[in-house]
Amino acid sequence: MSESKKVVLAFSGGLDTSFCVKYLSEDKGYEIYSVLVDTGGFSDEELKAIEARAYSLGVKKHATISKTQDYYQQCIKYLVFGNILKNNTYPLSVSAERIFQAIAAAEYAKEIGAEAIAHGSTGAGNDQVRFDMAFRIIMPEAEIITPIRDLRLSREAEIDYLKSKGVDQEWHKAAYSINKGLWGTSVGGKETLTSDKYLPESAFPTQVSKTEAERVTLQFEKGELVGINDTAYAPVEAIQKLAEIAAPFGIGRDIHVGDTIIGIKGRVGFEAAAPLVIIKAHHTLEKHVLSEQQLYWKEQLANWYGSLLHKGQFMEPVMRNIETFLADTQQHVTGKVHLTLAPYRFYVEGIESSYDLMSPVFGSYGEMNNAWTGDDVRGFAKVASNQVMIYQKISELNQ
């Protein structure tokens, strides 16, 4: 192996990628080019600290690539349009962002002419598949290097190795794996490796500091969140602002249990205040303004979209077809949604929209009808029940 072999490492500054830098550069002689792909999870101070850490570990060059706006425009808005929650629980916080990070890392590797691409995934989760697939699609000629997976290392073994290399870090923070992005934060630790334990309060990145209920109004324009409490925002800024408002209530916390791409069950904690509030509000508005069949087919295609995205299939062409359908359904999804936020919970009060199909012009459910008569309904019910009535009669004649 040549000591000058150029390797791009998808870098987060966490334990796994710190190990990869030291192992690949000092033990294997690779020239490491680290790249951090920001999908809305880092402050400027954090980005600078991660860059400094990369150089202190021994990388040849570090690059930071911002993909937050692309992440929203190409993915998150469709997760909202589809009201997508994996297993009715998880807003695909990490599942969605990983593919964007992997694609950007592969494109960077191609740009600088790297011979290999590395990532710090273990051999037991979904990320290894997502990264491998994106790397192979974007740059199939590159070697894929995965030290943690190949060496089957535990977190304790990684820590011991880094200590032996003189790496100084606050090791107690390594007890939990935190992945923060625009669409939520995942939290993994010893409790999520079990089936019966919940994460402690201290494990969640945002501690509960709000105790008094708060009313919030969200403004949607063609399915996108564009305002909060009568203040206009661009969608990305609206998500960030709503997270600031809702996360201190402890809203959006849960543990997701699901099927991994590699066929085993997996468990992960998460904190996703803005996604859960947005999806609930958006779905409520849709129930007022869309037809029965629009709602039905949206749900079918959205579930399919979320499943494919979870499995790393973002670049599958059918995803663009589903996105076209989802976007087309949003033409009337405009209006205000009023909510109340409280510690560890929230609820939707109601909506206002000029497209509201509950218009009293045509009738009020359970009260009165203006657009049909009792005879109209009597005749409709007779025709609608005909086939089942015939089925029952034929069954009786053949007993």
Short mmCIF file of C-alpha atoms in Angstrom, two decimals:
data_model
loop_
_atom_site.label_atom_id
_atom_site.label_comp_id
_atom_site.label_asym_id
_atom_site.label_seq_id
_atom_site.Cartn_x
_atom_site.Cartn_y
_atom_site.Cartn_z
CA MET A 1 0.00 0.00 0.00
CA SER A 2 1.27 3.46 -0.88
CA GLU A 3 1.61 5.86 2.05
CA SER A 4 0.27 8.65 -0.11
CA LYS A 5 -3.03 6.94 -0.89
CA LYS A 6 -5.71 9.62 -0.65
CA VAL A 7 -8.77 8.72 1.44
CA VAL A 8 -11.83 10.87 2.09
CA LEU A 9 -13.35 10.24 5.51
CA ALA A 10 -16.95 11.25 6.30
CA PHE A 11 -16.13 13.01 9.57
CA SER A 12 -18.35 14.01 12.50
CA GLY A 13 -15.78 14.65 15.21
CA GLY A 14 -17.27 11.85 17.28
CA LEU A 15 -15.59 8.81 18.76
CA ASP A 16 -15.89 6.58 15.69
CA THR A 17 -14.46 9.03 13.18
CA SER A 18 -11.72 10.08 15.60
CA PHE A 19 -10.68 6.44 15.75
CA CYS A 20 -10.74 6.21 11.96
CA VAL A 21 -8.40 9.18 11.52
CA LYS A 22 -5.81 7.79 13.92
CA TYR A 23 -6.05 4.21 12.73
CA LEU A 24 -5.99 4.95 9.00
CA SER A 25 -3.29 7.62 9.13
CA GLU A 26 -0.91 6.23 11.76
CA ASP A 27 -1.44 2.47 11.51
CA LYS A 28 -2.22 2.16 7.81
CA GLY A 29 -0.38 5.14 6.33
CA TYR A 30 -3.28 6.73 4.47
CA GLU A 31 -3.49 10.45 3.67
CA ILE A 32 -6.77 11.50 5.25
CA TYR A 33 -9.04 14.20 3.84
CA SER A 34 -11.88 14.64 6.31
CA VAL A 35 -15.21 16.13 5.27
CA LEU A 36 -18.07 17.17 7.51
CA VAL A 37 -21.44 17.53 5.78
CA ASP A 38 -23.66 19.90 7.75
CA THR A 39 -27.38 19.10 7.48
CA GLY A 40 -28.45 21.69 10.03
CA GLY A 41 -27.03 20.15 13.17
CA PHE A 42 -24.06 22.38 13.98
CA SER A 43 -23.44 25.93 15.14
CA ASP A 44 -20.55 27.94 13.69
CA GLU A 45 -18.64 27.40 16.94
CA GLU A 46 -19.15 23.64 16.74
CA LEU A 47 -18.01 23.54 13.12
CA LYS A 48 -14.82 25.41 14.02
CA ALA A 49 -14.18 23.09 16.97
CA ILE A 50 -14.67 19.99 14.80
CA GLU A 51 -12.29 21.37 12.18
CA ALA A 52 -9.68 22.03 14.85
CA ARG A 53 -10.17 18.52 16.20
CA ALA A 54 -9.72 17.01 12.75
CA TYR A 55 -6.37 18.74 12.30
CA SER A 56 -5.27 17.83 15.84
CA LEU A 57 -5.93 14.17 15.01
CA GLY A 58 -3.72 14.39 11.95
CA VAL A 59 -5.85 14.87 8.83
CA LYS A 60 -4.17 16.27 5.72
CA LYS A 61 -7.10 18.59 4.93
CA HIS A 62 -10.56 19.19 6.39
CA ALA A 63 -13.59 20.49 4.49
CA THR A 64 -17.04 21.53 5.68
CA ILE A 65 -19.91 21.30 3.21
CA SER A 66 -23.30 22.85 4.00
CA LYS A 67 -26.26 20.87 2.70
CA THR A 68 -29.03 22.19 4.95
CA GLN A 69 -31.01 24.01 2.25
CA ASP A 70 -30.63 21.12 -0.21
CA TYR A 71 -31.66 18.70 2.52
CA TYR A 72 -34.86 20.65 3.11
CA GLN A 73 -35.73 21.27 -0.55
CA GLN A 74 -34.94 17.76 -1.77
CA CYS A 75 -36.16 15.71 1.17
CA ILE A 76 -37.61 17.25 4.33
CA LYS A 77 -40.46 19.07 2.62
CA TYR A 78 -41.61 15.75 1.15
CA LEU A 79 -41.49 14.16 4.61
CA VAL A 80 -43.88 16.93 5.68
CA PHE A 81 -46.07 16.60 2.58
CA GLY A 82 -46.35 12.87 3.36
CA ASN A 83 -46.71 13.25 7.16
CA ILE A 84 -44.05 10.55 7.35
CA LEU A 85 -43.38 8.85 10.67
CA LYS A 86 -41.64 5.49 10.49
CA ASN A 87 -43.76 2.92 12.34
CA ASN A 88 -46.07 5.81 13.29
CA THR A 89 -43.33 7.09 15.60
CA TYR A 90 -40.03 8.22 14.09
CA PRO A 91 -39.67 11.23 11.73
CA LEU A 92 -36.62 9.66 10.02
CA SER A 93 -34.33 12.23 11.59
CA VAL A 94 -31.07 10.37 10.93
CA SER A 95 -32.32 8.07 8.16
CA ALA A 96 -33.03 11.07 5.95
CA GLU A 97 -29.88 13.12 6.57
CA ARG A 98 -27.38 10.27 6.26
CA ILE A 99 -27.95 9.82 2.55
CA PHE A 100 -27.30 13.53 1.93
CA GLN A 101 -24.10 13.34 3.96
CA ALA A 102 -22.99 10.24 2.08
CA ILE A 103 -23.73 11.72 -1.35
CA ALA A 104 -21.86 14.94 -0.53
CA ALA A 105 -18.86 12.99 0.81
CA ALA A 106 -18.72 10.87 -2.34
CA GLU A 107 -18.98 13.92 -4.59
CA TYR A 108 -16.14 15.57 -2.64
CA ALA A 109 -14.02 12.42 -3.01
CA LYS A 110 -14.64 12.45 -6.74
CA GLU A 111 -13.77 16.15 -6.95
CA ILE A 112 -10.37 15.79 -5.27
CA GLY A 113 -9.51 12.51 -6.98
CA ALA A 114 -9.46 10.29 -3.89
CA GLU A 115 -8.79 6.60 -4.32
CA ALA A 116 -10.91 5.51 -1.36
CA ILE A 117 -13.76 6.71 0.84
CA ALA A 118 -14.10 5.80 4.52
CA HIS A 119 -16.82 5.99 7.15
CA GLY A 120 -17.00 5.10 10.83
CA SER A 121 -20.17 3.00 10.87
CA THR A 122 -20.32 -0.21 12.85
CA GLY A 123 -21.41 -3.49 11.31
CA ALA A 124 -24.65 -3.65 13.25
CA GLY A 125 -26.72 -0.70 12.03
CA ASN A 126 -28.34 1.00 9.05
CA ASP A 127 -25.77 3.71 8.37
CA GLN A 128 -23.19 1.30 6.98
CA VAL A 129 -25.60 0.35 4.19
CA ARG A 130 -26.64 3.93 3.47
CA PHE A 131 -23.04 5.12 3.17
CA ASP A 132 -21.88 2.10 1.18
CA MET A 133 -24.76 2.42 -1.29
CA ALA A 134 -24.26 6.14 -1.88
CA PHE A 135 -20.51 5.72 -2.32
CA ARG A 136 -21.02 2.91 -4.85
CA ILE A 137 -23.62 4.85 -6.83
CA ILE A 138 -21.66 8.12 -6.95
CA MET A 139 -18.11 6.73 -7.17
CA PRO A 140 -18.17 2.99 -7.88
CA GLU A 141 -14.44 2.92 -8.69
CA ALA A 142 -13.44 3.97 -5.16
CA GLU A 143 -12.47 1.53 -2.43
CA ILE A 144 -14.75 1.70 0.63
CA ILE A 145 -12.88 1.48 3.96
CA THR A 146 -14.74 0.79 7.23
CA PRO A 147 -12.36 0.17 10.16
CA ILE A 148 -14.97 0.00 12.96
CA ARG A 149 -17.05 -2.52 11.02
CA ASP A 150 -14.14 -4.61 9.81
CA LEU A 151 -12.42 -4.78 13.22
CA ARG A 152 -15.73 -5.33 15.06
CA LEU A 153 -14.78 -2.79 17.71
CA SER A 154 -16.77 -1.90 20.81
CA ARG A 155 -16.92 1.70 22.05
CA GLU A 156 -14.68 0.67 24.95
CA ALA A 157 -12.07 -0.72 22.53
CA GLU A 158 -12.14 2.52 20.51
CA ILE A 159 -11.63 4.57 23.67
CA ASP A 160 -8.72 2.38 24.79
CA TYR A 161 -7.08 2.72 21.36
CA LEU A 162 -7.45 6.51 21.30
CA LYS A 163 -6.03 6.77 24.83
CA SER A 164 -3.03 4.73 23.68
CA LYS A 165 -2.50 7.29 20.93
CA GLY A 166 -2.54 10.15 23.41
CA VAL A 167 -5.93 11.49 22.36
CA ASP A 168 -7.52 13.62 25.07
CA GLN A 169 -11.30 13.72 25.16
CA GLU A 170 -14.17 13.92 27.65
CA TRP A 171 -14.81 10.21 27.54
CA HIS A 172 -17.96 10.30 29.69
CA LYS A 173 -19.71 12.04 26.78
CA ALA A 174 -19.07 8.94 24.69
CA ALA A 175 -21.64 7.04 26.79
CA TYR A 176 -24.32 8.36 24.41
CA SER A 177 -24.16 8.70 20.66
CA ILE A 178 -25.79 11.99 19.64
CA ASN A 179 -26.58 12.82 16.00
CA LYS A 180 -28.13 16.24 15.54
CA GLY A 181 -29.65 17.58 12.33
CA LEU A 182 -32.32 19.95 11.10
CA TRP A 183 -35.01 17.25 11.29
CA GLY A 184 -34.24 16.01 14.81
CA THR A 185 -31.60 14.44 17.04
CA SER A 186 -31.04 10.74 17.64
CA VAL A 187 -29.79 9.46 21.00
CA GLY A 188 -28.22 6.04 21.38
CA GLY A 189 -26.83 4.49 24.56
CA LYS A 190 -26.86 1.47 26.83
CA GLU A 191 -30.61 1.78 27.39
CA THR A 192 -31.42 1.60 23.68
CA LEU A 193 -29.53 -1.69 23.46
CA THR A 194 -32.23 -3.22 25.69
CA SER A 195 -35.94 -3.77 25.11
CA ASP A 196 -37.16 -2.57 28.50
CA LYS A 197 -35.22 0.55 29.52
CA TYR A 198 -35.92 4.20 28.72
CA LEU A 199 -33.32 6.92 28.31
CA PRO A 200 -32.63 9.04 31.39
CA GLU A 201 -33.57 12.73 31.35
CA SER A 202 -29.90 13.70 31.21
CA ALA A 203 -29.38 11.83 27.91
CA PHE A 204 -31.60 14.20 25.92
CA PRO A 205 -29.75 17.20 24.44
CA THR A 206 -32.47 19.72 25.38
CA GLN A 207 -33.42 19.74 29.04
CA VAL A 208 -36.96 20.69 30.10
CA SER A 209 -37.03 24.34 31.16
CA LYS A 210 -40.58 25.45 30.22
CA THR A 211 -43.43 24.62 32.60
CA GLU A 212 -46.27 26.95 31.56
CA ALA A 213 -48.45 26.04 28.56
CA GLU A 214 -47.94 28.15 25.46
CA ARG A 215 -50.20 28.75 22.44
CA VAL A 216 -48.55 28.67 19.02
CA THR A 217 -49.97 29.32 15.55
CA LEU A 218 -48.29 27.81 12.49
CA GLN A 219 -48.85 29.22 9.00
CA PHE A 220 -48.63 26.81 6.05
CA GLU A 221 -48.43 27.80 2.39
CA LYS A 222 -48.96 24.94 -0.06
CA GLY A 223 -47.82 22.45 2.58
CA GLU A 224 -44.71 24.31 3.72
CA LEU A 225 -44.30 25.96 7.11
CA VAL A 226 -43.74 29.66 6.40
CA GLY A 227 -44.80 31.44 9.58
CA ILE A 228 -45.01 31.15 13.36
CA ASN A 229 -47.22 33.43 15.47
CA ASP A 230 -47.75 35.87 12.57
CA THR A 231 -44.01 36.19 11.88
CA ALA A 232 -42.91 35.06 8.43
CA TYR A 233 -39.93 32.72 8.05
CA ALA A 234 -38.26 30.77 5.28
CA PRO A 235 -39.03 27.06 5.85
CA VAL A 236 -35.59 26.11 7.24
CA GLU A 237 -35.62 29.04 9.65
CA ALA A 238 -39.21 28.20 10.63
CA ILE A 239 -38.17 24.66 11.59
CA GLN A 240 -35.27 25.98 13.64
CA LYS A 241 -37.45 28.58 15.37
CA LEU A 242 -40.15 26.04 16.22
CA ALA A 243 -37.49 23.75 17.71
CA GLU A 244 -36.38 26.61 19.95
CA ILE A 245 -39.97 27.11 21.10
CA ALA A 246 -41.05 23.48 21.55
CA ALA A 247 -37.95 21.50 22.59
CA PRO A 248 -37.66 23.08 26.07
CA PHE A 249 -41.07 21.54 26.86
CA GLY A 250 -39.61 18.05 26.36
CA ILE A 251 -41.90 17.63 23.34
CA GLY A 252 -40.88 15.22 20.58
CA ARG A 253 -39.02 12.67 22.69
CA ASP A 254 -39.52 8.97 22.16
CA ILE A 255 -37.81 5.67 21.44
CA HIS A 256 -38.27 4.15 18.00
CA VAL A 257 -38.22 0.39 17.53
CA GLY A 258 -37.97 -0.80 13.95
CA ASP A 259 -36.56 -3.22 11.44
CA THR A 260 -33.07 -2.44 10.24
CA ILE A 261 -31.94 -2.81 6.65
CA ILE A 262 -29.80 -5.79 7.67
CA GLY A 263 -32.76 -7.65 9.15
CA ILE A 264 -32.45 -7.22 12.90
CA LYS A 265 -34.61 -5.14 15.22
CA GLY A 266 -33.16 -1.81 16.29
CA ARG A 267 -33.99 0.70 19.01
CA VAL A 268 -33.02 4.38 19.07
CA GLY A 269 -34.05 7.36 21.15
CA PHE A 270 -34.74 10.72 19.57
CA GLU A 271 -35.64 14.32 20.25
CA ALA A 272 -37.59 15.90 17.40
CA ALA A 273 -39.86 18.62 18.72
CA ALA A 274 -40.24 20.61 15.51
CA PRO A 275 -40.81 17.61 13.19
CA LEU A 276 -43.52 16.06 15.36
CA VAL A 277 -45.36 19.33 15.88
CA ILE A 278 -45.12 20.24 12.18
CA ILE A 279 -46.30 16.83 10.97
CA LYS A 280 -49.26 16.75 13.37
CA ALA A 281 -50.27 20.31 12.44
CA HIS A 282 -49.82 19.71 8.71
CA HIS A 283 -51.78 16.44 8.81
CA THR A 284 -54.64 18.13 10.66
CA LEU A 285 -54.79 20.91 8.06
CA GLU A 286 -54.80 18.31 5.26
CA LYS A 287 -57.74 16.45 6.82
CA HIS A 288 -59.75 19.65 6.45
CA VAL A 289 -58.75 20.59 2.90
CA LEU A 290 -58.07 17.36 0.95
CA SER A 291 -60.51 14.81 -0.42
CA GLU A 292 -60.92 11.33 1.01
CA GLN A 293 -59.08 9.73 -1.92
CA GLN A 294 -56.24 12.25 -1.81
CA LEU A 295 -55.69 11.46 1.86
CA TYR A 296 -55.85 7.71 1.23
CA TRP A 297 -53.38 7.57 -1.64
CA LYS A 298 -51.06 10.06 -0.01
CA GLU A 299 -50.77 7.75 2.97
CA GLN A 300 -49.97 4.72 0.81
CA LEU A 301 -47.30 6.47 -1.25
CA ALA A 302 -45.87 8.34 1.74
CA ASN A 303 -45.34 5.10 3.67
CA TRP A 304 -43.58 3.64 0.64
CA TYR A 305 -41.44 6.78 0.27
CA GLY A 306 -40.44 6.72 3.93
CA SER A 307 -39.55 3.04 3.79
CA LEU A 308 -37.35 3.47 0.72
CA LEU A 309 -35.65 6.53 2.23
CA HIS A 310 -35.00 4.64 5.46
CA LYS A 311 -33.32 1.88 3.44
CA GLY A 312 -30.95 4.29 1.70
CA GLN A 313 -32.80 4.26 -1.63
CA PHE A 314 -33.10 8.04 -2.00
CA MET A 315 -31.55 7.94 -5.49
CA GLU A 316 -34.02 5.32 -6.78
CA PRO A 317 -35.88 7.07 -9.68
CA VAL A 318 -39.31 6.15 -8.31
CA MET A 319 -38.65 8.52 -5.41
CA ARG A 320 -38.87 11.48 -7.82
CA ASN A 321 -42.20 10.12 -9.08
CA ILE A 322 -43.61 9.94 -5.55
CA GLU A 323 -42.33 13.45 -4.80
CA THR A 324 -44.19 14.76 -7.85
CA PHE A 325 -47.43 13.24 -6.56
CA LEU A 326 -46.93 14.50 -3.01
CA ALA A 327 -46.13 18.04 -4.18
CA ASP A 328 -49.20 18.11 -6.43
CA THR A 329 -51.47 17.29 -3.45
CA GLN A 330 -50.36 20.41 -1.59
CA GLN A 331 -52.06 23.06 -3.74
CA HIS A 332 -54.83 23.65 -1.17
CA VAL A 333 -52.80 22.95 1.99
CA THR A 334 -52.69 26.59 3.03
CA GLY A 335 -53.88 28.04 6.32
CA LYS A 336 -53.22 28.46 10.02
CA VAL A 337 -53.04 25.72 12.64
CA HIS A 338 -53.43 26.64 16.30
CA LEU A 339 -51.69 24.46 18.90
CA THR A 340 -51.04 24.40 22.63
CA LEU A 341 -47.62 23.27 23.87
CA ALA A 342 -47.11 21.99 27.40
CA PRO A 343 -44.49 19.93 29.25
CA TYR A 344 -44.03 16.59 27.42
CA ARG A 345 -47.15 17.03 25.27
CA PHE A 346 -48.99 19.19 22.75
CA TYR A 347 -52.34 19.22 21.00
CA VAL A 348 -53.96 20.86 17.98
CA GLU A 349 -56.80 23.26 18.82
CA GLY A 350 -58.02 23.78 15.26
CA ILE A 351 -57.34 25.30 11.85
CA GLU A 352 -58.30 28.23 9.67
CA SER A 353 -58.22 27.90 5.87
CA SER A 354 -60.12 29.32 2.94
CA TYR A 355 -59.96 25.78 1.49
CA ASP A 356 -61.65 24.18 4.51
CA LEU A 357 -64.11 21.53 3.26
CA MET A 358 -66.11 21.85 6.49
CA SER A 359 -67.70 24.96 5.00
CA PRO A 360 -71.15 25.50 6.58
CA VAL A 361 -72.48 26.48 3.15
CA PHE A 362 -73.03 22.77 2.42
CA GLY A 363 -73.91 21.45 5.85
CA SER A 364 -72.74 20.86 9.40
CA TYR A 365 -71.82 17.32 10.43
CA GLY A 366 -74.46 15.81 12.72
CA GLU A 367 -76.56 18.98 12.64
CA MET A 368 -78.04 19.98 9.28
CA ASN A 369 -77.69 19.58 5.52
CA ASN A 370 -78.10 22.25 2.86
CA ALA A 371 -77.00 20.50 -0.34
CA TRP A 372 -79.15 17.34 -0.27
CA THR A 373 -82.48 16.02 1.00
CA GLY A 374 -83.50 13.07 3.13
CA ASP A 375 -84.85 11.33 0.01
CA ASP A 376 -81.46 11.82 -1.68
CA VAL A 377 -79.72 10.00 1.18
CA ARG A 378 -82.41 7.29 1.31
CA GLY A 379 -81.89 6.52 -2.38
CA PHE A 380 -78.09 6.64 -2.05
CA ALA A 381 -78.12 4.23 0.90
CA LYS A 382 -80.36 1.81 -1.06
CA VAL A 383 -78.03 1.68 -4.05
CA ALA A 384 -74.87 1.58 -1.90
CA SER A 385 -76.19 -1.44 0.04
CA ASN A 386 -77.47 -3.37 -2.99
CA GLN A 387 -74.56 -5.73 -3.56
CA VAL A 388 -74.14 -6.77 0.07
CA MET A 389 -77.93 -7.21 0.38
CA ILE A 390 -77.91 -9.51 -2.66
CA TYR A 391 -74.93 -11.43 -1.24
CA GLN A 392 -76.75 -12.01 2.03
CA LYS A 393 -79.95 -13.17 0.31
CA ILE A 394 -78.10 -15.60 -1.96
CA SER A 395 -76.26 -16.99 1.08
CA GLU A 396 -79.59 -17.57 2.87
CA LEU A 397 -81.08 -19.36 -0.18
CA ASN A 398 -78.13 -21.77 -0.28
CA GLN A 399 -78.14 -22.73 3.38
#
